XYZ file of C-alpha atoms in Angstrom:
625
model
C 0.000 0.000 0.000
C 2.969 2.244 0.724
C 4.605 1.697 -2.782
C 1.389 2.098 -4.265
C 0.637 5.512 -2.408
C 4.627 6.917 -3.763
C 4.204 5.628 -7.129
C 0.410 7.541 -6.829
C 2.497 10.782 -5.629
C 0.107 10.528 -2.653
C 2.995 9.792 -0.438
C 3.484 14.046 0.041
C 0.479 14.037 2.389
C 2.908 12.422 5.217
C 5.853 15.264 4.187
C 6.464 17.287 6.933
C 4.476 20.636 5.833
C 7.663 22.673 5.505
C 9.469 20.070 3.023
C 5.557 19.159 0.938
C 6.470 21.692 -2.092
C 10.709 22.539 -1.963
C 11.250 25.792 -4.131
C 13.329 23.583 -6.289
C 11.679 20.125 -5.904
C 7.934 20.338 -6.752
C 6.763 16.873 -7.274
C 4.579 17.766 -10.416
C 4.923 14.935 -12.095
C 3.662 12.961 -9.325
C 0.829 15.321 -8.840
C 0.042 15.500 -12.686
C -0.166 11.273 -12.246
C -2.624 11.123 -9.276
C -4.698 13.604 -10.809
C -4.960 11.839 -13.745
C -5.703 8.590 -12.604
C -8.241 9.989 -10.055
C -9.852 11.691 -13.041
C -9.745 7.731 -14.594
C -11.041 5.798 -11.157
C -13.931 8.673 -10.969
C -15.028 8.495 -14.758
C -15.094 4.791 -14.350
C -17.065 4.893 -11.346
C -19.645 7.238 -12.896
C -20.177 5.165 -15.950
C -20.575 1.611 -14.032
C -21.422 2.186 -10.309
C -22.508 5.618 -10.073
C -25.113 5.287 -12.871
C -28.471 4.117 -13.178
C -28.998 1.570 -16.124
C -32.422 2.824 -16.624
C -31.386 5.977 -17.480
C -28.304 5.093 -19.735
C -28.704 7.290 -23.349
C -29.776 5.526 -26.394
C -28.401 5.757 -30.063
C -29.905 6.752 -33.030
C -29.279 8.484 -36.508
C -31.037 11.280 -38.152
C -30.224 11.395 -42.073
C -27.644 14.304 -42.869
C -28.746 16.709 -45.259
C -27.235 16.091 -48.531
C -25.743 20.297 -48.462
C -23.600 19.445 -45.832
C -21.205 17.188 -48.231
C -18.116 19.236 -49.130
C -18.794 18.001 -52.834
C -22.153 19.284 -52.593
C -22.904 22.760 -54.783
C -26.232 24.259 -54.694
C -28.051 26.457 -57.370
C -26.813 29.700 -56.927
C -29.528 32.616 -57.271
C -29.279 35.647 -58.849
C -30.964 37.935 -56.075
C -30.959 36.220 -52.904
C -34.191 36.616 -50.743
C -36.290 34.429 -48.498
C -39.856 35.213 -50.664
C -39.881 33.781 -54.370
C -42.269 36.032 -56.578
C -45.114 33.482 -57.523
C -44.680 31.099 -54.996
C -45.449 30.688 -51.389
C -42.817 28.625 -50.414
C -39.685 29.779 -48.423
C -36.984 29.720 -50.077
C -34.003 28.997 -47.919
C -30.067 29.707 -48.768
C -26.848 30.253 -48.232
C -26.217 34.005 -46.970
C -22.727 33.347 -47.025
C -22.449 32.493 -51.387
C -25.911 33.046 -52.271
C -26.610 29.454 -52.692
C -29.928 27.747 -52.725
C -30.363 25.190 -50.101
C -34.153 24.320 -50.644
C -37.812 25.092 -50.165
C -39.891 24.779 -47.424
C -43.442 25.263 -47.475
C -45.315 27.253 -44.659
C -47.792 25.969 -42.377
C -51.649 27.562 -42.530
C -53.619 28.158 -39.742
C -55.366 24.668 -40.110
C -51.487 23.116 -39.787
C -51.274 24.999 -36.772
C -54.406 23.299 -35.303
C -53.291 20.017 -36.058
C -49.836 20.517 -35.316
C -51.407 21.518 -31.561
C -53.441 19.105 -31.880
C -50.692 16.188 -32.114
C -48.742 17.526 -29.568
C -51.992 17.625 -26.847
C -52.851 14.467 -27.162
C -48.871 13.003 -26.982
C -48.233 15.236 -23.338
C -51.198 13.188 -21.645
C -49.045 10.316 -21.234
C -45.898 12.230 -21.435
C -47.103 13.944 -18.054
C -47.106 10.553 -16.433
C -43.290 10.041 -17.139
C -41.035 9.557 -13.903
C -37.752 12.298 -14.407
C -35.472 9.635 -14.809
C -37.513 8.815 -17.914
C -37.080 12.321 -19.019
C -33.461 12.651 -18.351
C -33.009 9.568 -20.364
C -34.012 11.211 -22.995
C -31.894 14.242 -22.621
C -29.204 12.188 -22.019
C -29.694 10.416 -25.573
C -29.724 13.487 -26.937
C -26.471 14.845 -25.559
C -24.616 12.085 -26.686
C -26.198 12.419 -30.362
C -25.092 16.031 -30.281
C -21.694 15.346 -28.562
C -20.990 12.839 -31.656
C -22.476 14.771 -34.262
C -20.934 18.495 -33.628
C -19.186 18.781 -37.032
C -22.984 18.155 -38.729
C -24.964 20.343 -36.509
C -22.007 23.319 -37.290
C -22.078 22.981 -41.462
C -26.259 22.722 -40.916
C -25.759 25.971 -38.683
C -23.459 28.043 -41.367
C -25.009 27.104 -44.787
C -28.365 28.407 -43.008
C -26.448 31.832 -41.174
C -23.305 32.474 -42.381
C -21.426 32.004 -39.115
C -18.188 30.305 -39.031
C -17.870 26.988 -37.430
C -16.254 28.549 -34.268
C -19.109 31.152 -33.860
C -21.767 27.511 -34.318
C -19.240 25.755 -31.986
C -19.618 28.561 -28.915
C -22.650 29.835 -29.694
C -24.939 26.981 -30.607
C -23.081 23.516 -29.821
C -21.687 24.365 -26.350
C -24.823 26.835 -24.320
C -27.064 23.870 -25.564
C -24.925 20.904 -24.271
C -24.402 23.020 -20.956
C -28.663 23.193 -20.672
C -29.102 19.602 -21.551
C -26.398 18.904 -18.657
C -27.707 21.164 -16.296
C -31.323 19.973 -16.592
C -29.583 16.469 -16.644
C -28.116 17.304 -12.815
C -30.472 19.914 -11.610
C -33.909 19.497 -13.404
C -35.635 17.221 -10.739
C -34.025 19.152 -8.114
C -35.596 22.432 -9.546
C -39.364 21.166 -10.029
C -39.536 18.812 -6.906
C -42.450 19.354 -4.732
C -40.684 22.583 -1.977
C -41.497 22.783 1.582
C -42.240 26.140 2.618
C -43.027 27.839 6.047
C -46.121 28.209 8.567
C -47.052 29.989 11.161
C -48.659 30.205 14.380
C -52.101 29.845 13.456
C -51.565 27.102 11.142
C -48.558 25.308 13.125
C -51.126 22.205 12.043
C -50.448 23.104 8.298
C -47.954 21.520 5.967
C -47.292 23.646 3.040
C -45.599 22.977 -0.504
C -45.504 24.483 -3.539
C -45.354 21.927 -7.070
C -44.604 22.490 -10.123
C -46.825 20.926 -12.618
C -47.117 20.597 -16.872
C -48.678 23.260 -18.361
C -49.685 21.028 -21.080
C -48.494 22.084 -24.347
C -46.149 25.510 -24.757
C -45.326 27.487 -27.494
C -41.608 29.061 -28.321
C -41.655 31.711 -31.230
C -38.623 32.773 -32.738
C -38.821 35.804 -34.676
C -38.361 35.922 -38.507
C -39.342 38.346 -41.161
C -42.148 39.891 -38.969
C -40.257 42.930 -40.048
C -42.196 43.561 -43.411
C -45.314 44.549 -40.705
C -42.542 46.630 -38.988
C -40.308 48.576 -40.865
C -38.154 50.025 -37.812
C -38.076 46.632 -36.361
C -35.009 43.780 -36.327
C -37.037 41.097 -35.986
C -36.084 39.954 -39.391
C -32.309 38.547 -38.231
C -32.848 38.564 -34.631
C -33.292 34.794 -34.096
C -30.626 34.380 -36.323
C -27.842 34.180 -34.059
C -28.967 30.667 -32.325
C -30.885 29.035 -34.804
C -29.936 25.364 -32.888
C -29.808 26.532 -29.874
C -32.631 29.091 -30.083
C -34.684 26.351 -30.941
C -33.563 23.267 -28.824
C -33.385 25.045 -25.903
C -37.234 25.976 -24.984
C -37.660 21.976 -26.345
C -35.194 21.046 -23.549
C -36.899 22.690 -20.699
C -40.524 21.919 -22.076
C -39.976 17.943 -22.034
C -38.136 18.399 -18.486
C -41.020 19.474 -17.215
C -43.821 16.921 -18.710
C -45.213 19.044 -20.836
C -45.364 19.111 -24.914
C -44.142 22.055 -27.436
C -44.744 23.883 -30.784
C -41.496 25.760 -32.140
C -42.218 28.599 -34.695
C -38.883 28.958 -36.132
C -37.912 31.670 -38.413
C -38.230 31.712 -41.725
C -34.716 32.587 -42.378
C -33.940 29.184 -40.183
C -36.648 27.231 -42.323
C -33.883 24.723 -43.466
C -32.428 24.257 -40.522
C -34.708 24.112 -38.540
C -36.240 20.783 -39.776
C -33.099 19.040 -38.925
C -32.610 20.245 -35.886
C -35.906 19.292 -34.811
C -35.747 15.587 -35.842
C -32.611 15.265 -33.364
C -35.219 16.201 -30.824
C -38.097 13.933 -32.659
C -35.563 11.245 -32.763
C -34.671 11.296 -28.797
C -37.537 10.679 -28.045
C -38.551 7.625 -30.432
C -35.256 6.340 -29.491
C -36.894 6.226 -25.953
C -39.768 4.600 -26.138
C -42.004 7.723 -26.460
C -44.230 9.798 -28.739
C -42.190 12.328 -31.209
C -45.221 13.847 -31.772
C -44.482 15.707 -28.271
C -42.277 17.743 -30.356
C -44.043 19.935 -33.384
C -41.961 22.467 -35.484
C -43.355 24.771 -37.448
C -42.138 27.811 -39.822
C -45.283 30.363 -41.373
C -45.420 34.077 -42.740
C -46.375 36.887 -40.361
C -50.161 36.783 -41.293
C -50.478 33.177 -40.125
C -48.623 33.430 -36.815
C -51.332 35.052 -34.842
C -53.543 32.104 -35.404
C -50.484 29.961 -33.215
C -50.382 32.972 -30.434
C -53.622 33.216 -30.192
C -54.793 29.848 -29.779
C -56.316 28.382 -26.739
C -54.604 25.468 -26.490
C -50.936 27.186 -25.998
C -50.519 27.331 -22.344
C -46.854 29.360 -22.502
C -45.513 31.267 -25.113
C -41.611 32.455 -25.144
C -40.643 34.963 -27.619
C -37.284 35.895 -28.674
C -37.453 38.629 -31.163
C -37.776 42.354 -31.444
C -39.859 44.956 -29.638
C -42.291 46.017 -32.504
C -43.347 42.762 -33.221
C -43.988 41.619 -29.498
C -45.857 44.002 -28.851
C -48.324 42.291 -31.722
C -47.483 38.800 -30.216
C -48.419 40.207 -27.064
C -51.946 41.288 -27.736
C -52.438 38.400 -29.735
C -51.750 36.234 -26.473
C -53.613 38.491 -24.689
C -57.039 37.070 -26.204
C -56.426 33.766 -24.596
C -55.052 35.279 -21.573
C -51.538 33.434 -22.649
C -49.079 34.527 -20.414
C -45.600 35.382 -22.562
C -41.477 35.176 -21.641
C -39.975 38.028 -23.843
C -36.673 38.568 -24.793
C -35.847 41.463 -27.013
C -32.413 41.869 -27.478
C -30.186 44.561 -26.241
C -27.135 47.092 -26.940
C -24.981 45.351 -24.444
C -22.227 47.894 -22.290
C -18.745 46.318 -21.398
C -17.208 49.085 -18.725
C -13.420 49.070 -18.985
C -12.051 50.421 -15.698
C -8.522 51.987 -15.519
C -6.734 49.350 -13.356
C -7.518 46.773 -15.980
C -4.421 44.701 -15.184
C -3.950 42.502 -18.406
C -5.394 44.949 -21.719
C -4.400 42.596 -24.658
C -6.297 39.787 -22.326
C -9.637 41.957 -22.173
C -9.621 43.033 -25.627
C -9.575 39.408 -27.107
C -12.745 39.385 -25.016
C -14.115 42.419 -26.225
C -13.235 41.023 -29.764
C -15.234 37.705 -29.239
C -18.090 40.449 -27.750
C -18.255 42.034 -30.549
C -17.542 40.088 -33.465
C -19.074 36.698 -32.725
C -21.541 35.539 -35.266
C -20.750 38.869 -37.316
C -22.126 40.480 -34.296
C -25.445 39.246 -34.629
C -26.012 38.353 -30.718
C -28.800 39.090 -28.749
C -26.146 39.324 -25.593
C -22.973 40.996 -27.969
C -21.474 43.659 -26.965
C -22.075 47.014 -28.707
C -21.335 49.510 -26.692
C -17.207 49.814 -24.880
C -17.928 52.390 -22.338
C -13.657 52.841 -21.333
C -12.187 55.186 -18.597
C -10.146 58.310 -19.993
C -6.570 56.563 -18.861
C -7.182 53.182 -20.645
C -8.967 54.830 -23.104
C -6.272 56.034 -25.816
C -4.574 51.906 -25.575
C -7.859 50.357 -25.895
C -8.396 52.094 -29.324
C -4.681 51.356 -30.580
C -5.407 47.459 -29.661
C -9.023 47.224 -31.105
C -7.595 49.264 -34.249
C -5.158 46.887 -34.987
C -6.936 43.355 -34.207
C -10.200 44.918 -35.985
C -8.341 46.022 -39.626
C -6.965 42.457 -40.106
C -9.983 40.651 -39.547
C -10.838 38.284 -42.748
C -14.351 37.740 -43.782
C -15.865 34.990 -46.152
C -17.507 31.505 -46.068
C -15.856 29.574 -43.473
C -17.339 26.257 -44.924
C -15.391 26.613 -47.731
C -12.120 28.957 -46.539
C -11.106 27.697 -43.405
C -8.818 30.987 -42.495
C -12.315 33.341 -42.086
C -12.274 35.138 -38.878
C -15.982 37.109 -39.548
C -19.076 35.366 -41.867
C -21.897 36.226 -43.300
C -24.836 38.262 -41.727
C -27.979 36.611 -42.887
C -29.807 39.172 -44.567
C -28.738 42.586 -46.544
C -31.969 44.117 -45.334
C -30.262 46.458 -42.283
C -27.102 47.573 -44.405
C -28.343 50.941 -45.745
C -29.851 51.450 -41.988
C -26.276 50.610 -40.563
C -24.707 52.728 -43.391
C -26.620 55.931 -42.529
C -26.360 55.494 -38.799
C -22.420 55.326 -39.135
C -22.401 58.229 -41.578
C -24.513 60.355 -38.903
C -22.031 59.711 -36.142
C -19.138 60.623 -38.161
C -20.917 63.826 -38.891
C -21.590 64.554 -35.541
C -17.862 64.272 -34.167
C -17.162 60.237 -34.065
C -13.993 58.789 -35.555
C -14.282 56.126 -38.182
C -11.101 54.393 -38.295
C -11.926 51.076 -39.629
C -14.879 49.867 -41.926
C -18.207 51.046 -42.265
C -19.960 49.822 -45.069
C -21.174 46.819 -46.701
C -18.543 44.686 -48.223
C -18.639 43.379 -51.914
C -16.557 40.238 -51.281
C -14.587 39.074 -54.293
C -15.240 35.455 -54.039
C -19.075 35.275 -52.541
C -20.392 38.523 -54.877
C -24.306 37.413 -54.042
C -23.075 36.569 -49.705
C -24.208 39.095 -47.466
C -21.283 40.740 -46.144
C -20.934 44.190 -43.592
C -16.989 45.408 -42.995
C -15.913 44.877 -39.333
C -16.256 48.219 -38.355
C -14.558 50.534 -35.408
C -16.023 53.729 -34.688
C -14.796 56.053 -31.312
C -15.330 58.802 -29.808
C -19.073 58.059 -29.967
C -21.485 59.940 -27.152
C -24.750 58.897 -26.045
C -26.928 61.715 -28.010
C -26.010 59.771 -31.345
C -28.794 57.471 -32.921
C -26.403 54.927 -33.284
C -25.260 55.237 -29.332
C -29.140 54.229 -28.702
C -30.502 51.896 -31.669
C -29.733 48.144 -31.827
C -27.050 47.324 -34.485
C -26.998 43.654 -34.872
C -23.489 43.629 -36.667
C -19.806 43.550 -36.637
C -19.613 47.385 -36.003
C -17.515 48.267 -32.359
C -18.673 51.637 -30.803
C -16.192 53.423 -28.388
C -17.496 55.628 -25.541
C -14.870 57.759 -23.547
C -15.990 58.229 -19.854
C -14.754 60.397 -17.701
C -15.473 58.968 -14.238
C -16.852 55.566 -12.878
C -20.302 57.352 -12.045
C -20.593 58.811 -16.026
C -19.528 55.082 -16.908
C -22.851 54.005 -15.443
C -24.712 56.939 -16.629
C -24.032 55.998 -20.245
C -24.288 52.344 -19.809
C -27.813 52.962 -18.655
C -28.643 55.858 -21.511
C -30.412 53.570 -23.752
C -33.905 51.783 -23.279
C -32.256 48.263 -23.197
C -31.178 46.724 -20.512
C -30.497 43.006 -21.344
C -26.690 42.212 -20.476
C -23.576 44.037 -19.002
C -19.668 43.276 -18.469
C -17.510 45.083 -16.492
C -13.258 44.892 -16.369
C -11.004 45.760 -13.550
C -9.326 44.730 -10.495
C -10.936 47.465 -8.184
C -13.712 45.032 -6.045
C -15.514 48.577 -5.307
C -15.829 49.785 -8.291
C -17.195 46.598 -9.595
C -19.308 46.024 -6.989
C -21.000 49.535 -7.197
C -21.397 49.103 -11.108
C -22.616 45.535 -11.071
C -25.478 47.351 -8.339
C -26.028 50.141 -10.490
C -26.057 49.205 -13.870
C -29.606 48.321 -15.573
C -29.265 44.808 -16.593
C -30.696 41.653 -16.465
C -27.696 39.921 -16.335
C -23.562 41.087 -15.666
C -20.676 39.092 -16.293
C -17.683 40.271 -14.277
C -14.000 40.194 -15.912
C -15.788 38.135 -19.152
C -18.548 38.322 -21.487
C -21.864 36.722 -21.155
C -20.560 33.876 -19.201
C -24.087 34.147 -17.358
C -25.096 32.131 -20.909
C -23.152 29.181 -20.136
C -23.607 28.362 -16.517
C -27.602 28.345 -16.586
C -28.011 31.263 -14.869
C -31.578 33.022 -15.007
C -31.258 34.677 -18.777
C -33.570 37.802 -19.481
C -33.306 41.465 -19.228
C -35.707 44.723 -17.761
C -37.197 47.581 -19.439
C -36.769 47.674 -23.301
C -35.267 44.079 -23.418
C -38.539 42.484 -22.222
C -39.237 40.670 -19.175
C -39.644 37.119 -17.907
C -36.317 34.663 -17.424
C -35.909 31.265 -19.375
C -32.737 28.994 -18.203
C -31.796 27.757 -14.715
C -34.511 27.318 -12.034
C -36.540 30.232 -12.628
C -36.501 29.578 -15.976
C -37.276 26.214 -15.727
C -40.292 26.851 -13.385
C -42.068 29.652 -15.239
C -43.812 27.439 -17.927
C -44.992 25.011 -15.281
C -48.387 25.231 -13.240
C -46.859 26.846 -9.715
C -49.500 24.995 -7.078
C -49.797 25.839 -3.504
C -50.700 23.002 -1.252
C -51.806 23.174 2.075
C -53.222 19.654 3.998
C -52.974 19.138 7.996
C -50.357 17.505 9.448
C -52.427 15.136 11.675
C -55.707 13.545 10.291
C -58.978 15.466 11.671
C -57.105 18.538 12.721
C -59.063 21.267 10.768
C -62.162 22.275 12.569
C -64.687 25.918 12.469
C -64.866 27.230 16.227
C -68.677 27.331 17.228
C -68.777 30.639 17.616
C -68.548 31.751 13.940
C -69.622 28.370 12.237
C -72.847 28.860 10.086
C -75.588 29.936 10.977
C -73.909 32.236 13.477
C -75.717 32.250 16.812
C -74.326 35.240 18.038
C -72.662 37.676 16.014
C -71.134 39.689 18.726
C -69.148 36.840 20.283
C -69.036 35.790 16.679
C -66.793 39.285 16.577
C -65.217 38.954 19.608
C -63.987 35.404 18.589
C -62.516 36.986 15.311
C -60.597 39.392 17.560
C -59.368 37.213 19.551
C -57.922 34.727 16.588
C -55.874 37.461 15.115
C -54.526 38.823 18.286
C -53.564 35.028 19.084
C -51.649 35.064 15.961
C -50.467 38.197 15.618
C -49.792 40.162 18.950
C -45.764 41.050 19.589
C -46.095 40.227 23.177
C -46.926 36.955 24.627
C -49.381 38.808 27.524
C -51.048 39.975 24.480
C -51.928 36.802 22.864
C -52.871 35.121 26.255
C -55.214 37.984 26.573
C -56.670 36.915 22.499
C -57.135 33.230 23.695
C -59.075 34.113 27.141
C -61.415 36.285 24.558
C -61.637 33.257 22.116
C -62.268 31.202 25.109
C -64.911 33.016 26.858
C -66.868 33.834 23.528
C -66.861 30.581 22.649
């Protein structure tokens, strides 16, 4: 045992404690081995002891789409565009070349009903499932996603544009973090809570459950903009087409209760795989895919899905106009709704930023991921005078040399595609206005007519400083790989101009000063902050939403996972028989001033601050009795 604890490198727990880590002597090679095979003797553990065989994941396949061969060219169109003149079939493509991927007809409002319809009558039994039936399920589909990544990221750019990178954090990893956290923490979450009593009722037990709704609605935003011309709702959804629309599936099934996705109809394509590696979980598992309904439709038919009585839950992710019509639409069913709306993100950089370079790859990833298409990207760097002058030198630099282009087909592309050309002149003019008004543009700034994808939908990574609040583009929602750069003169006008616009969604804030963190992550408007990092909030489960202009309502983690349930309150006696009316005030009353008296007496029993007080409420209670 003693040779086996040296060779382990477990031997340095009996070291005297002045000789257990010599300057010159580390054992970390010892160290490096014990860790390693502890890491082996725990996975080991957790796949044979530690696990229960009921709940092991399955296997299955889902067909690849034939696009995602690298042999595989598509017909490439002339103007690209979601509508086809003639037709009323979606026509789905490539934004990054212009390609044509395929057509997808829409659903009508008698689709809708049966799609509903389906999904009803597959959460009755669904509702009866035990969790470790549901987290069998999730579990199958985590490992179908874990061993399929390279699929679900060429599915993910040939319908966005996004690199493989921007699919890998922003669509592979936050949904294999939710499926893992519901995984560990789902039952936890929605068991049955015990929650406090009081004197009166120290014969009460109380609990509050958390029940299926019965079948919930997600709605992800998609050319809605032709009804709103100011709106972004047309590439809002964009950003997380997979996990966008896996997500809201995730926490619905958790929960025992079915779903119908509206996806967007810029995700059309995708959006039909996607789904079947939901579908497919759940046939793998013994259970109804049916519990699972995707659907994609044009504006004018997506009321008839809000609206309907049979949706329990709708959440929307989209933009402000066009809640506000999916809000009175739910409003005739009395629908309750989870909005998110999007944001223009602050990242405060405070002067005692220790490591710059470090925080400015950050702000890069902020800014530039998915061509800046991000519900949670950073738009606005709010940066203290001192740090102020560097931090444009750095960005300056990183920002001009930034490639763009199809990263299926390039593999050195730093930047893809946005997924429509619709908001370039907007961008365009809001760029020239700032520069007119005093900002600095110093790289970028206009669309960009890429040599090798002519008909791809490309904007020029963009830098722009010296911006103040009073500009349009200080207060509008970009959506795009443009970097605004606010000078701030204090820590207090930091705050001021990180709460200047009617968002309030996410926040970051970098420095080594805990006060002057701590009083901006208190004083900032935000939904959510991420300290020393970006939107790290994302991938831990926290509660995800924002206040004000950025909607309301939180999906992910607990909260999340317990708005689209039925919150019951249950109250029973602790001992059998123990509930019972006092004479005095049990119908037909007798005599209605002991009656009163009684009442008295009952709340000054349970309610009086001084014990001489209370005694005096039961004599009363007593005597009218």
């Amino acid at each position: 045992m003693e040779q086996f604890s040296s060779w382990l490198g477990l031997d340095i727990l009996d070291r005297p404690y002045h000789n257990l880590f010599p300057s010159k002597n580390v054992p970390w090679f010892e160290l490096v081995t014990a860790f390693v095979i502890l890491v082996v003797i725990y996975t080991i553990l957790t796949h044979t002891v530690l696990v229960d065989e009921d709940e092991l994941p399955m296997s299955f396949t889902v067909p690849v789409p034939e696009q995602c061969s690298p042999e595989w060219k598509g017909e490439l169109l002339e103007d690209p565009g979601i509508k086809m003149s003639g037709y009323n079939a979606i026509q789905c493509y490539c934004p990054a070349n212009g390609m044509l991927l395929g057509q997808v007809n829409p659903a009508t409002p008698d689709g809708i009903d049966r799609a509903i319809a389906r999904a009803k009558e597959a959460q009755v039994d669904w509702a009866k499932t035990t969790w470790a039936q549901r987290r069998k399920v999730l579990k199958t589909m985590l490992k179908y996603i874990l061993y399929n990544q390279e699929t679900i990221a060429t599915v993910a750019c040939l319908d966005s544009g996004k690199t493989k990178i921007d699919a890998s954090f922003g669509e592979i990893l936050v949904t294999a973090e939710k499926l893992k956290w519901t995984i560990q923490n789902g039952e936890k979450a929605l068991r049955p809570e015990r929650r406090p009593t009081n004197f009166l009722m120290m014969y009460k037990r109380n609990e509050v459950r958390w029940e299926p709704l019965g079948v919930v609605a997600a709605c992800l935003s998609g050319t809605m903009l032709l009804l709103h011309t100011q709106g972004l709702a047309r590439w809002l959804s964009k950003i997380s087409q997979f996990h966008n629309l896996i997500g809201p599936i995730i926490s619905t099934l958790f929960t025992g209760s079915a779903i119908v996705v509206k996806a967007s109809e810029r995700t059309a394509w995708s959006s039909q795989y996607f789904t079947s590696i939901a579908r497919a979980s759940l046939a793998a598992c013994g259970h109804s895919p049916q519990l699972v309904q995707s659907i994609v439709c044009w504006p004018p038919t997506a009321n008839h899905l809000t609206s309907h009585p049979d949706i329990s839950h709708i959440t929307f992710i989209g933009s402000r106009p066009v809640a506000y019509s999916v809000c009175a639409s739910a409003a005739k069913s009395l629908t309750p709704v989870c909005v998110e709306l999007g944001g223009k993100d602050p990242a405060i950089i405070l002067d005692d930023v220790k490591n710059l370079a470090k925080v400015t790859s950050i702000l890069m990833r902020g800014v530039f991921q998915s061509a800046g298409q991000n519900c949670i990207g950073i738009e606005r760097i709010i940066a203290l005078p001192t740090i102020y002058p560097q931090l444009v030198s750095l960005l300056e630099a990183r920002i001009r040399i930034l490639r763009l282009g199809s990263a299926l087909e390039d593999p050195e592309v730093d930047v893809g595609a946005m997924v429509s050309a619709d908001s370039f002149s907007r961008l365009e003019t809001l760029i020239d206005e700032a520069v007119a008004q005093g900002a600095r543009l110093l790289v970028g700034g206009k669309r960009y007519e890429h040599p090798k994808y002519p008909k791809g939908h490309y904007f020029s990574p963009t830098l722009l400083v010296d911006v103040v609040s009073s500009m349009r583009i200080a207060q509008e929602e970009c959506f795009a790989p443009i970097c605004l750069l606010f000078r701030a003169e204090s820590v207090s006008s930091a705050i001021s101009l990180a709460n200047s616009t009617e968002y309030a969604l996410g926040a970051s804030v970098f420095g080594s000063s805990n006060k002057d963190i701590d009083i901006i992550v208190s004083r900032v408007k935000a939904g959510m902050v991420s300290v020393n990092d970006f939107a790290v909030y994302y991938a831990v489960q926290l509660p995800f939403g924002g206040v004000g202009g950025s909607g309301y309502g939180r999906f992910a983690g607990e909260e999340g996972l317990r708005s689209i349930c039925n919150t019951k309150s249950v109250c029973r006696d602790r001992w059998a028989g123990s509930t019972a009316i006092p004479g005095a005030v049990d119908y037909p009353i007798k005599n209605a001033e002991k009656a009163w008296e009684v009442c008295k007496g009952v709340v000054g029993l349970g309610y009086a601050e001084r014990w001489s007080e209370r005694l005096a409420a039961l004599w009363g209670i007593i005597r009218n009795s």
